[in-house]
C-alpha cells in the first residue's frame, strides 16, 4: 500500500478509489471537499472540525496528502490554520474546550494514518542499538507540556524524510530523552513546544544540546512556545515551521 500511494503521489496520478487502499475516509469525501482550492482548505477543515464532522475532516487531510501535498504543507497550512482558530473559541464559548480536544483527536488520527503510509515497513524491525538502513530520529514534548499534536507532526516529518522515527510523546523529562538517545543513537532529536510556560531557558537548551553532541545527535526545537532566535550551542537548531524542520531533516540525512 505504501508503495502504491508513493507512486501515485510522485506521478501526480489521481487515486479514484482510495478505499481500495484502505483509506476509507478519503473515499467518502464529498465532491466539494475533493475540489477545494489549496488556499481554502484550512477554512473547510476548520468548519468540519468545529461541526464535529470528524470522518470528513480526516478524509480531507488524507485526500490532500494523496494529491501530493507534503506533511509539512499540511501541518503548516490547513491543520495549523484550523487549530489556531479553534483554539480561540474557548475565550467566548465554554464549548471551545471540548471542540479543541475533539479536533486534536481527529488530526492525530489522520496524521497517524499518514505516518503509516510514509513508513518503510521492511526497516521497522531494526532493534535499539543496531544500525538500520535509515537513521533514527527521536523526540517528544518537554516536561509540563501536555500537547501531543506537535510532536506527532515532527515524527511524521522525520518519517517522510526517511528516518526511523521514535515519538516519545508529551510531558517528556529531558533526562528520559537523553536515555533514549543513548539507546537509539539517533541522528536527529526533536523537541516540540506548544505550551509557552513549558519552554526551558536558553541555558537549559544549550546544556541539553551539549549532552547530545557526543552521540552525534543534532537537537532541533520548535513549536508555538518556542524561544526565538538561534541558540548558543552549535549543536542546537531552532525551527519556526514544519517546512524548516523538513528541509533540515532532509539535509542532515543526506549530509
Short mmCIF file of C-alpha atoms in Angstrom, two decimals:
data_model
loop_
_atom_site.label_atom_id
_atom_site.label_comp_id
_atom_site.label_asym_id
_atom_site.label_seq_id
_atom_site.Cartn_x
_atom_site.Cartn_y
_atom_site.Cartn_z
CA UNK A 1 0.00 0.00 0.00
CA UNK A 2 2.79 2.41 0.88
CA UNK A 3 4.46 1.90 -2.50
CA UNK A 4 1.18 2.35 -4.38
CA UNK A 5 0.49 5.64 -2.61
CA UNK A 6 4.07 6.82 -3.06
CA UNK A 7 3.96 6.06 -6.81
CA UNK A 8 0.63 7.85 -7.27
CA UNK A 9 1.82 10.93 -5.37
CA UNK A 10 5.13 11.20 -7.20
CA UNK A 11 3.49 10.69 -10.60
CA UNK A 12 0.62 13.07 -9.69
CA UNK A 13 -1.89 10.37 -10.56
CA UNK A 14 -5.40 10.78 -9.08
CA UNK A 15 -6.45 7.94 -6.80
CA UNK A 16 -10.05 7.42 -7.86
CA UNK A 17 -10.97 4.86 -5.20
CA UNK A 18 -8.75 5.40 -2.14
CA UNK A 19 -10.91 2.99 -0.14
CA UNK A 20 -9.28 0.14 -2.10
CA UNK A 21 -6.02 1.17 -0.40
CA UNK A 22 -7.69 1.15 2.99
CA UNK A 23 -8.12 4.95 3.09
CA UNK A 24 -11.88 4.87 3.52
CA UNK A 25 -12.35 8.45 4.81
CA UNK A 26 -10.90 9.95 1.63
CA UNK A 27 -13.10 7.65 -0.45
CA UNK A 28 -16.25 9.03 1.19
CA UNK A 29 -15.27 12.69 0.78
CA UNK A 30 -17.79 14.95 -0.98
CA UNK A 31 -17.13 16.33 -4.46
CA UNK A 32 -16.96 19.84 -2.99
CA UNK A 33 -14.28 18.83 -0.48
CA UNK A 34 -12.29 16.93 -3.10
CA UNK A 35 -12.16 20.01 -5.34
CA UNK A 36 -11.42 22.62 -2.66
CA UNK A 37 -8.65 25.11 -3.52
CA UNK A 38 -5.47 24.67 -1.52
CA UNK A 39 -5.70 28.16 -0.01
CA UNK A 40 -9.24 27.44 1.25
CA UNK A 41 -8.52 24.00 2.69
CA UNK A 42 -7.86 25.45 6.15
CA UNK A 43 -11.27 27.14 6.27
CA UNK A 44 -13.02 23.95 5.19
CA UNK A 45 -11.07 21.86 7.69
CA UNK A 46 -11.92 24.30 10.49
CA UNK A 47 -15.63 24.14 9.64
CA UNK A 48 -15.58 20.33 9.64
CA UNK A 49 -13.74 20.17 12.96
CA UNK A 50 -15.96 22.74 14.68
CA UNK A 51 -19.11 20.98 13.50
CA UNK A 52 -17.86 17.59 14.64
CA UNK A 53 -17.52 16.12 11.16
CA UNK A 54 -14.57 14.00 12.16
CA UNK A 55 -14.65 11.48 9.34
CA UNK A 56 -14.95 14.23 6.73
CA UNK A 57 -12.07 16.17 8.31
CA UNK A 58 -9.82 13.11 8.30
CA UNK A 59 -10.83 12.45 4.73
CA UNK A 60 -9.91 15.99 3.69
CA UNK A 61 -6.44 15.77 5.26
CA UNK A 62 -5.80 12.36 3.71
CA UNK A 63 -7.14 13.46 0.31
CA UNK A 64 -4.77 16.44 0.25
CA UNK A 65 -1.88 14.12 1.09
CA UNK A 66 -2.86 11.67 -1.63
CA UNK A 67 -2.88 14.55 -4.12
CA UNK A 68 0.79 15.20 -3.41
CA UNK A 69 0.80 17.73 -0.57
CA UNK A 70 3.70 17.23 1.81
CA UNK A 71 3.29 16.56 5.51
CA UNK A 72 4.95 19.92 6.21
CA UNK A 73 2.43 21.72 3.98
CA UNK A 74 -0.47 20.03 5.75
CA UNK A 75 0.91 20.90 9.20
CA UNK A 76 1.95 24.49 8.46
CA UNK A 77 -1.13 25.14 6.32
CA UNK A 78 -4.65 23.82 6.88
CA UNK A 79 -4.07 21.99 10.19
CA UNK A 80 -2.25 24.91 11.81
CA UNK A 81 -4.75 27.42 10.46
CA UNK A 82 -7.76 25.43 11.62
CA UNK A 83 -6.37 24.61 15.07
CA UNK A 84 -5.29 28.23 15.69
CA UNK A 85 -8.86 29.46 15.14
CA UNK A 86 -10.39 26.62 17.11
CA UNK A 87 -8.02 27.38 19.99
CA UNK A 88 -9.62 30.83 20.33
CA UNK A 89 -13.22 29.61 20.73
CA UNK A 90 -12.94 28.94 24.46
CA UNK A 91 -12.40 32.67 25.12
CA UNK A 92 -16.06 33.39 24.29
CA UNK A 93 -17.69 29.94 24.42
CA UNK A 94 -17.08 27.23 27.01
CA UNK A 95 -17.75 24.61 24.31
CA UNK A 96 -14.42 25.60 22.79
CA UNK A 97 -12.55 23.34 25.21
CA UNK A 98 -14.18 20.10 24.12
CA UNK A 99 -14.27 21.25 20.50
CA UNK A 100 -10.49 21.72 20.58
CA UNK A 101 -9.89 18.37 22.26
CA UNK A 102 -12.10 16.65 19.70
CA UNK A 103 -10.34 18.41 16.83
CA UNK A 104 -6.92 17.37 18.13
CA UNK A 105 -8.03 13.74 18.22
CA UNK A 106 -9.23 13.95 14.61
CA UNK A 107 -5.93 15.45 13.45
CA UNK A 108 -3.94 12.87 15.42
CA UNK A 109 -5.95 10.10 13.74
CA UNK A 110 -5.28 11.49 10.25
CA UNK A 111 -1.58 12.12 10.86
CA UNK A 112 -1.14 8.66 12.35
CA UNK A 113 -2.57 7.15 9.17
CA UNK A 114 -0.23 9.30 7.06
CA UNK A 115 2.67 8.25 9.27
CA UNK A 116 1.91 4.63 8.43
CA UNK A 117 1.79 5.48 4.73
CA UNK A 118 5.22 7.16 4.69
CA UNK A 119 6.93 4.48 6.81
CA UNK A 120 9.07 1.81 5.19
CA UNK A 121 7.90 -1.35 6.99
CA UNK A 122 10.76 -3.53 5.82
CA UNK A 123 13.08 -1.46 8.01
CA UNK A 124 10.89 -1.24 11.12
CA UNK A 125 12.34 -4.38 12.71
CA UNK A 126 15.68 -2.71 13.50
CA UNK A 127 16.34 -3.04 17.23
CA UNK A 128 17.65 -0.27 19.51
CA UNK A 129 21.42 -0.13 19.32
CA UNK A 130 21.53 -1.61 15.82
CA UNK A 131 22.38 0.45 12.77
CA UNK A 132 19.35 0.42 10.45
CA UNK A 133 19.48 1.30 6.79
CA UNK A 134 17.77 4.56 7.75
CA UNK A 135 18.95 6.77 10.63
CA UNK A 136 16.85 7.17 13.76
CA UNK A 137 15.06 10.37 14.79
CA UNK A 138 13.84 10.62 18.40
CA UNK A 139 11.80 13.28 20.13
CA UNK A 140 8.81 14.48 22.11
CA UNK A 141 7.38 17.41 24.04
CA UNK A 142 9.20 18.67 27.15
CA UNK A 143 8.15 18.50 30.81
CA UNK A 144 4.85 20.23 31.68
CA UNK A 145 3.77 20.33 28.04
CA UNK A 146 0.69 18.07 27.67
CA UNK A 147 0.17 18.59 23.94
CA UNK A 148 0.69 15.63 21.62
CA UNK A 149 -0.01 17.09 18.19
CA UNK A 150 3.26 18.99 17.66
CA UNK A 151 5.48 16.02 18.46
CA UNK A 152 3.38 13.76 16.24
CA UNK A 153 3.76 16.27 13.40
CA UNK A 154 7.53 16.19 13.90
CA UNK A 155 7.55 12.39 13.85
CA UNK A 156 5.62 12.41 10.56
CA UNK A 157 8.05 14.93 9.08
CA UNK A 158 11.01 12.75 10.04
CA UNK A 159 9.33 9.60 8.70
CA UNK A 160 8.64 11.36 5.39
CA UNK A 161 12.29 12.44 5.25
CA UNK A 162 13.37 8.80 5.53
CA UNK A 163 14.14 8.37 9.23
CA UNK A 164 13.03 5.64 11.60
CA UNK A 165 11.01 7.93 13.86
CA UNK A 166 10.56 7.28 17.59
CA UNK A 167 7.93 9.59 19.09
CA UNK A 168 8.16 9.70 22.89
CA UNK A 169 5.07 11.88 23.27
CA UNK A 170 4.10 14.67 25.64
CA UNK A 171 5.48 15.73 29.04
CA UNK A 172 8.81 14.01 28.49
CA UNK A 173 11.54 14.50 31.11
CA UNK A 174 14.69 15.71 29.39
CA UNK A 175 16.68 13.07 31.27
CA UNK A 176 14.49 10.40 29.64
CA UNK A 177 15.17 11.95 26.25
CA UNK A 178 18.91 11.65 26.87
CA UNK A 179 18.47 7.99 27.88
CA UNK A 180 16.56 7.32 24.65
CA UNK A 181 19.37 8.96 22.67
CA UNK A 182 21.89 6.69 24.37
CA UNK A 183 19.79 3.68 23.34
CA UNK A 184 18.86 4.58 19.76
CA UNK A 185 21.87 6.68 18.66
CA UNK A 186 19.68 8.97 16.52
CA UNK A 187 20.98 11.46 14.00
CA UNK A 188 18.22 13.94 14.84
CA UNK A 189 16.46 14.77 18.11
CA UNK A 190 13.38 17.00 18.18
CA UNK A 191 11.60 18.87 20.96
CA UNK A 192 8.22 20.38 20.15
CA UNK A 193 6.71 23.03 22.40
CA UNK A 194 3.05 24.03 22.35
CA UNK A 195 2.76 25.38 25.91
CA UNK A 196 4.63 28.63 26.45
CA UNK A 197 5.24 28.09 30.17
CA UNK A 198 6.99 24.80 29.43
CA UNK A 199 9.79 26.36 27.37
CA UNK A 200 13.17 25.87 29.14
CA UNK A 201 15.71 28.64 29.39
CA UNK A 202 18.24 29.11 26.58
CA UNK A 203 20.89 27.86 29.02
CA UNK A 204 18.96 24.61 29.59
CA UNK A 205 18.62 24.10 25.85
CA UNK A 206 22.33 24.66 25.32
CA UNK A 207 23.15 22.18 28.08
CA UNK A 208 20.87 19.57 26.51
CA UNK A 209 22.43 20.16 23.09
CA UNK A 210 25.90 19.68 24.56
CA UNK A 211 24.78 16.44 26.23
CA UNK A 212 23.65 15.11 22.86
CA UNK A 213 26.73 16.23 20.92
CA UNK A 214 28.94 13.23 21.89
CA UNK A 215 26.25 10.97 20.42
CA UNK A 216 26.39 12.86 17.10
CA UNK A 217 22.73 13.84 17.54
CA UNK A 218 21.51 17.25 16.37
CA UNK A 219 18.92 18.92 18.62
CA UNK A 220 16.03 20.60 16.79
CA UNK A 221 13.49 22.63 18.76
CA UNK A 222 10.37 24.49 17.68
CA UNK A 223 6.66 24.96 18.13
CA UNK A 224 4.16 27.53 19.32
CA UNK A 225 6.01 28.09 22.58
CA UNK A 226 9.50 28.03 21.13
CA UNK A 227 12.22 30.52 22.04
CA UNK A 228 13.08 32.95 19.28
CA UNK A 229 16.48 33.24 17.65
CA UNK A 230 19.34 30.81 17.43
CA UNK A 231 20.71 29.03 20.46
CA UNK A 232 24.26 29.44 21.64
CA UNK A 233 25.25 25.81 21.04
CA UNK A 234 26.45 24.76 17.60
CA UNK A 235 24.54 21.52 18.13
CA UNK A 236 21.19 23.35 18.54
CA UNK A 237 18.86 24.42 15.73
CA UNK A 238 15.62 26.36 16.23
CA UNK A 239 12.99 25.84 13.53
CA UNK A 240 10.00 28.13 13.10
CA UNK A 241 7.93 25.84 10.85
CA UNK A 242 7.49 22.23 9.89
CA UNK A 243 8.76 23.11 6.41
CA UNK A 244 12.01 24.27 8.01
CA UNK A 245 12.22 21.06 10.05
CA UNK A 246 11.62 19.04 6.88
CA UNK A 247 14.36 20.87 4.98
CA UNK A 248 16.83 20.45 7.84
CA UNK A 249 15.97 16.75 8.34
CA UNK A 250 16.44 16.03 4.64
CA UNK A 251 19.71 17.94 4.52
CA UNK A 252 21.05 16.24 7.64
CA UNK A 253 20.15 12.79 6.33
CA UNK A 254 21.90 13.32 3.01
CA UNK A 255 24.85 15.14 4.55
#
